[in-house]
PDB file of C-alpha atoms in Angstrom:
ATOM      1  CA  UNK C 592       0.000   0.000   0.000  1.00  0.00           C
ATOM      2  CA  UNK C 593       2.503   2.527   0.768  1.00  0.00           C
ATOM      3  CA  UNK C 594       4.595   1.410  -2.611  1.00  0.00           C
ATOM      4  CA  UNK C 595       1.177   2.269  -3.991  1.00  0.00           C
ATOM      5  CA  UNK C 596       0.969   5.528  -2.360  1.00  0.00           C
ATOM      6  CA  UNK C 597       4.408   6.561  -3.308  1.00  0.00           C
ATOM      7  CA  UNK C 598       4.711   6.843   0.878  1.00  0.00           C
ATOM      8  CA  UNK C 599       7.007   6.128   3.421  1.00  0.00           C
ATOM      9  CA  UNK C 600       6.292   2.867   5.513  1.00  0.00           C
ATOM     10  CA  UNK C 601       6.652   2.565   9.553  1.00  0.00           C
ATOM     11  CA  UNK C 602       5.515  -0.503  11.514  1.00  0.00           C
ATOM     12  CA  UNK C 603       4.753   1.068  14.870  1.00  0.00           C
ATOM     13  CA  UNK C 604       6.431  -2.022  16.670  1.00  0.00           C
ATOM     14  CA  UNK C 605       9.432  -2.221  14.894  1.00  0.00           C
ATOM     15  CA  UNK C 606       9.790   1.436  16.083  1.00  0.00           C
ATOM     16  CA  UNK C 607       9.133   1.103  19.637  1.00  0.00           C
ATOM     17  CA  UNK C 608      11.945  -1.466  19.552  1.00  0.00           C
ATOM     18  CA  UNK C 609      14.265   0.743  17.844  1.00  0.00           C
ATOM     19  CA  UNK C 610      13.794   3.842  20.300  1.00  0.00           C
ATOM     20  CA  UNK C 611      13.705   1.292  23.576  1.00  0.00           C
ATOM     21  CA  UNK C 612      16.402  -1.100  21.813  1.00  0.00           C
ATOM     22  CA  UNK C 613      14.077  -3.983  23.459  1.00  0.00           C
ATOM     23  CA  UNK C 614      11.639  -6.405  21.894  1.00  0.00           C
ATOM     24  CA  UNK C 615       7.987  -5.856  22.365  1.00  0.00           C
ATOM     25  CA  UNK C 616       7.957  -8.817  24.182  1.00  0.00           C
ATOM     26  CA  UNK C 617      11.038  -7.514  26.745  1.00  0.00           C
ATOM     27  CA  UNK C 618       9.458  -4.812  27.064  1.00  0.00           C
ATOM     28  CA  UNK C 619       6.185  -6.355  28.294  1.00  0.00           C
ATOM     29  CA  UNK C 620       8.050  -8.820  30.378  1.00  0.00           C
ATOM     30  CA  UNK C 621      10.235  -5.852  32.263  1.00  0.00           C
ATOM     31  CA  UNK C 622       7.535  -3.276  31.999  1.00  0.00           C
ATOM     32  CA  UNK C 623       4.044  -4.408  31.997  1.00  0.00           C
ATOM     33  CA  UNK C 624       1.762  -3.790  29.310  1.00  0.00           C
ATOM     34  CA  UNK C 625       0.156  -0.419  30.723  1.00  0.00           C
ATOM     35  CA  UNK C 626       3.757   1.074  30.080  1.00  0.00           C
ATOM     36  CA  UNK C 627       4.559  -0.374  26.858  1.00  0.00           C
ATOM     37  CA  UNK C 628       1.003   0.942  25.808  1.00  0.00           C
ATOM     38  CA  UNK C 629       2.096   4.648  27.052  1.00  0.00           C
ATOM     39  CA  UNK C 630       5.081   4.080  25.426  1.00  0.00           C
ATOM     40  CA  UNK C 631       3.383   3.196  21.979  1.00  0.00           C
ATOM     41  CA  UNK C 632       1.153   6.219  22.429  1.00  0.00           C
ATOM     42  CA  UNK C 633       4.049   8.251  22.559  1.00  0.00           C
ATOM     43  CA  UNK C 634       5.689   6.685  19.216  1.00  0.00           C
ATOM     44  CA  UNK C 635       2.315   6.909  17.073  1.00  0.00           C
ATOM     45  CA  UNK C 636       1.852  10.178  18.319  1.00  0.00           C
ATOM     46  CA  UNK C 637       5.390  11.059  16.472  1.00  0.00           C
ATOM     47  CA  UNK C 638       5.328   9.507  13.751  1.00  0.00           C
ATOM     48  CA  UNK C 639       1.577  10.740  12.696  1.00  0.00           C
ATOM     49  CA  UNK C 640       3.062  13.756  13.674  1.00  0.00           C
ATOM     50  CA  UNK C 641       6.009  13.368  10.906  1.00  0.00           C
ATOM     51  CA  UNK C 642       3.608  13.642   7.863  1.00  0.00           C
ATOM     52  CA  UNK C 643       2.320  11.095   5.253  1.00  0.00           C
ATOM     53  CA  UNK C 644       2.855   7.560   5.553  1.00  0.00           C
ATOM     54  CA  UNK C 645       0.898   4.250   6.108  1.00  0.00           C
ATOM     55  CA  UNK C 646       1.302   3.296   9.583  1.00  0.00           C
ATOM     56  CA  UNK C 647       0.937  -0.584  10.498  1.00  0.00           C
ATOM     57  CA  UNK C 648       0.236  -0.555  14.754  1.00  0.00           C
ATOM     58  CA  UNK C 649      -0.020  -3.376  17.032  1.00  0.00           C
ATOM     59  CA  UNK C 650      -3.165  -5.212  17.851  1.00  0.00           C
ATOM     60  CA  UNK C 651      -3.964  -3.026  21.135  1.00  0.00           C
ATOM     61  CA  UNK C 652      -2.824   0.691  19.991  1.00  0.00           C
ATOM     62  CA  UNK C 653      -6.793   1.211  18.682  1.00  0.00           C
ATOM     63  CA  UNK C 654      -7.851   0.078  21.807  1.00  0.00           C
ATOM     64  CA  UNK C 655      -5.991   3.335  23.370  1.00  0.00           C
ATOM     65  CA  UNK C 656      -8.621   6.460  22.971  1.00  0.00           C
ATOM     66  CA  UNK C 657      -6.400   9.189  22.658  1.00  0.00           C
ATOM     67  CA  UNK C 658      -4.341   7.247  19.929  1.00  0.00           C
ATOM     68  CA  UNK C 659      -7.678   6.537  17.942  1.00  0.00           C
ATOM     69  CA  UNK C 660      -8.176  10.593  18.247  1.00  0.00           C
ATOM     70  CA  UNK C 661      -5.446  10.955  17.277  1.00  0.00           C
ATOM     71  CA  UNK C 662      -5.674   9.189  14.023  1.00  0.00           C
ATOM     72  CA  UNK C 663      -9.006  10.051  13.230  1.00  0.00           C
ATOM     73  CA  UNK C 664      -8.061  13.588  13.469  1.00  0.00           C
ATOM     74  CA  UNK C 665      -5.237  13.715  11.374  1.00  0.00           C
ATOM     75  CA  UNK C 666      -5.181  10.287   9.261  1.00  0.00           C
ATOM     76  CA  UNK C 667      -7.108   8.011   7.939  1.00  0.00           C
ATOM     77  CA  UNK C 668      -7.606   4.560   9.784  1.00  0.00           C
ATOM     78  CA  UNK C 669      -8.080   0.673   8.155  1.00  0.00           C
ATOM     79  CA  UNK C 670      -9.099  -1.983   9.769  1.00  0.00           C
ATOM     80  CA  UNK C 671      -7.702  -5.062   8.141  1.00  0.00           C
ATOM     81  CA  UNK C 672     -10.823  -7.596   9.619  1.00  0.00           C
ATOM     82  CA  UNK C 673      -9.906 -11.315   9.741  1.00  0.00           C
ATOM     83  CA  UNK C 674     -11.806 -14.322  11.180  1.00  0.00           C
ATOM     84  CA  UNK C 675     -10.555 -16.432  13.931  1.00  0.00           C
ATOM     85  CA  UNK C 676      -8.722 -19.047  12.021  1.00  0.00           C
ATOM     86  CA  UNK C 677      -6.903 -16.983   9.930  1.00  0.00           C
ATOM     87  CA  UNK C 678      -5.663 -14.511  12.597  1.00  0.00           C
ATOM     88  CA  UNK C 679      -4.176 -17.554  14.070  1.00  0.00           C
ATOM     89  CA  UNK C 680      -2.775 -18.678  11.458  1.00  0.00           C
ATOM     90  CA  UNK C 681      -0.769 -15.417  10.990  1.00  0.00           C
ATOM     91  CA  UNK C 682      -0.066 -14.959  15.098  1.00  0.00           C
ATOM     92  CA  UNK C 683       1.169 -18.375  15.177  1.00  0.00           C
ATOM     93  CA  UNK C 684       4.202 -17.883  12.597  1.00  0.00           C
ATOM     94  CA  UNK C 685       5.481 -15.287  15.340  1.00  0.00           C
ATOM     95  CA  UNK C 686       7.251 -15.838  18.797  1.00  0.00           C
ATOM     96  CA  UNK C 687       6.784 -11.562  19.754  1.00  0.00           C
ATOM     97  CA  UNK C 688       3.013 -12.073  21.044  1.00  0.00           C
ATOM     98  CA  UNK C 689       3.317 -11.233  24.595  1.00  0.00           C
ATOM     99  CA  UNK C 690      -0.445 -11.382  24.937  1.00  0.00           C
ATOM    100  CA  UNK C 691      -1.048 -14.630  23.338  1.00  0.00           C
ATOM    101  CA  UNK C 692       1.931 -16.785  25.776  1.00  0.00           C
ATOM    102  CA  UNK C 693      -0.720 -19.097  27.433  1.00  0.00           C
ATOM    103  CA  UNK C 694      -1.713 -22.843  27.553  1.00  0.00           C
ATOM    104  CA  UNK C 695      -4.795 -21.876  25.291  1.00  0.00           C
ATOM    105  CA  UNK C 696      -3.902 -18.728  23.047  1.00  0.00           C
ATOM    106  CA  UNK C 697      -6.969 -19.730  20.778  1.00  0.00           C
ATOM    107  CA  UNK C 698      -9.024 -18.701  23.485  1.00  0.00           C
ATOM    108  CA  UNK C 699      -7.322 -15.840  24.121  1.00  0.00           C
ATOM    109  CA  UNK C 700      -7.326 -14.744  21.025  1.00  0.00           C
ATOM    110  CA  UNK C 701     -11.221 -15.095  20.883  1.00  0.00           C
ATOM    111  CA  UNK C 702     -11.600 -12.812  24.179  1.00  0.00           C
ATOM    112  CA  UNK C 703      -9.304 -10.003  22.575  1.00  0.00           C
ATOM    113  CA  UNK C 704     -11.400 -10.214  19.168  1.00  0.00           C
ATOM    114  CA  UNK C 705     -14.411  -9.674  21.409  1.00  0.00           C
ATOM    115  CA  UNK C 706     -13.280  -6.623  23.103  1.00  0.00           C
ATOM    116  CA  UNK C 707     -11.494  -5.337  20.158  1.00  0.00           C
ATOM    117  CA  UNK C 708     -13.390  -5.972  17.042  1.00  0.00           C
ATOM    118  CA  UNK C 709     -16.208  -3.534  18.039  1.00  0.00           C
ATOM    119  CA  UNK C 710     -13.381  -0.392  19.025  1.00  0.00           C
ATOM    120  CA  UNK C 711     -11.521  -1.506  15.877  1.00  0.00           C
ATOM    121  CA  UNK C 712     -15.345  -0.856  13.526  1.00  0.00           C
ATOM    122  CA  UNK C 713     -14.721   2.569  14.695  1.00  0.00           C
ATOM    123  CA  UNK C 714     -12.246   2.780  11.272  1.00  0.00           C
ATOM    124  CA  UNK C 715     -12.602   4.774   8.690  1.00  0.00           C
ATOM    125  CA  UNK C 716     -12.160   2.074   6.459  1.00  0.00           C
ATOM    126  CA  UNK C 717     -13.003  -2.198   7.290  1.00  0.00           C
ATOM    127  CA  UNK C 718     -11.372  -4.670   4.761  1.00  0.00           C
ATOM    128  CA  UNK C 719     -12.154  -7.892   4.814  1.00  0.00           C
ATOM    129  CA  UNK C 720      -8.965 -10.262   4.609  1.00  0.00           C
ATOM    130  CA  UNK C 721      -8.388 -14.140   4.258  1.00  0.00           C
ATOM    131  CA  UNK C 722      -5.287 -15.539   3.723  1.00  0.00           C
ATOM    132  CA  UNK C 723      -4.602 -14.026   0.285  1.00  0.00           C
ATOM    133  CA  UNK C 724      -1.601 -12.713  -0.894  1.00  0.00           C
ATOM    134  CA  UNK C 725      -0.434  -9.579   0.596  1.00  0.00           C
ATOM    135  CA  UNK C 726      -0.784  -7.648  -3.188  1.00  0.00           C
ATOM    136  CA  UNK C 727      -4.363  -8.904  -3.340  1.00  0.00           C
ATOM    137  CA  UNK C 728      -5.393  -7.538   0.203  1.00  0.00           C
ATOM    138  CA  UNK C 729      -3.055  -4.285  -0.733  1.00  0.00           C
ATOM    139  CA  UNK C 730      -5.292  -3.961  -3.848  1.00  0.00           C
ATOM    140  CA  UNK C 731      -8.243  -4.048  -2.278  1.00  0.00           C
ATOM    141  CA  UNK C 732      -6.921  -1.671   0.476  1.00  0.00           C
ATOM    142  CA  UNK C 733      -6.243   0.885  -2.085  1.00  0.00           C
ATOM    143  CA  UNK C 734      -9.291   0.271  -3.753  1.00  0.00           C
ATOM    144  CA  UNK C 735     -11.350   0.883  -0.306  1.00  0.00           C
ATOM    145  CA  UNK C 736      -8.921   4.175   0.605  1.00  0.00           C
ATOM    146  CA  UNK C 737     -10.061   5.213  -3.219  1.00  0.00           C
ATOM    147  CA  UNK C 738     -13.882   4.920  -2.897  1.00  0.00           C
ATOM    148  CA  UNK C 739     -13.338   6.494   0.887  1.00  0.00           C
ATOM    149  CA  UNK C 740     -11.554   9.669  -0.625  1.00  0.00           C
ATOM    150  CA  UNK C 741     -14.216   9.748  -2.982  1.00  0.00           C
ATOM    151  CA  UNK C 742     -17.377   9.741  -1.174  1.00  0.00           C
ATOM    152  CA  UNK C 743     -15.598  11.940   1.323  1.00  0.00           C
ATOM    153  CA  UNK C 744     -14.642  15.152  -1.332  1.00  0.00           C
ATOM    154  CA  UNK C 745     -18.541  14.192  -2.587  1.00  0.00           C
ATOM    155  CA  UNK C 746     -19.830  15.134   0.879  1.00  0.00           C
ATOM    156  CA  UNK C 747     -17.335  18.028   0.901  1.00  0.00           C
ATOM    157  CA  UNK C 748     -18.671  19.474  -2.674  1.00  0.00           C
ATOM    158  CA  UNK C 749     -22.388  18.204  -2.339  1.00  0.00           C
TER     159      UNK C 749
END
């Protein structure tokens, strides 16, 4: 999407381990998760702050209210909506999910889509993903962002 765009990418994670030079799940470990969540705050807040670019975030920066104000004031948020099986499917392939460590992270992962899904409808934009190929799900991203812009400079003319 961001090739797309002609924009710069940032992963929010990747740069909350760059400024703390620890691993999300270090920092969870060492910290707690109500510091690492001030601590993201603090990162999305910069870098929507630097200008243009498509910002990936964690699974629980949405859930923070004054980071969702913050990107629906100055950006433009998508939800990239999965079903159960194929969520796990993509957790599963990585070792960094502090929240999902447990005997039973199925389950877990079925109580955070239950508090989360209905904070993450609050998007500007919901696309529904499967396991397709990353340029098939960026396609229909842009596609979604397109018909968004649209309707929005409609309302703003009409």
């Amino acid at each position: 999407v961001a090739a797309a765009l002609g924009l710069p990418f940032a992963d929010s994670d990747h740069e909350i381990e760059h400024a703390s030079r620890m691993t999300v799940a270090d920092l969870f470990e060492k910290y707690g998760e109500t510091e690492f969540r001030a601590l993201e705050q603090r990162v999305i807040a910069r870098l929507i702050g630097e200008g243009a670019r498509v910002l990936a975030t964690g699974g629980g920066a949405f859930m923070n209210a004054e980071t969702r104000l913050a990107i629906r004031q100055q950006a433009l948020s998508v939800w990239l909506k999965a079903d159960l099986d194929t969520l796990m499917g993509r957790v599963m392939k990585k070792q960094h999910r502090p929240l999902l460590k447990s005997d039973d992270p199925r389950a877990v992962m079925e109580r955070l889509m239950a508090v989360r899904y209905p904070v993450y409808a609050e998007a500007d934009i919901t696309v529904l993903t499967r396991d397709d190929k990353r340029e098939l799900i960026a396609d229909e991203v842009m596609a979604a962002v397109e018909d968004h812009l649209r309707k929005e400079a409609g309302r703003r003319h009409g």
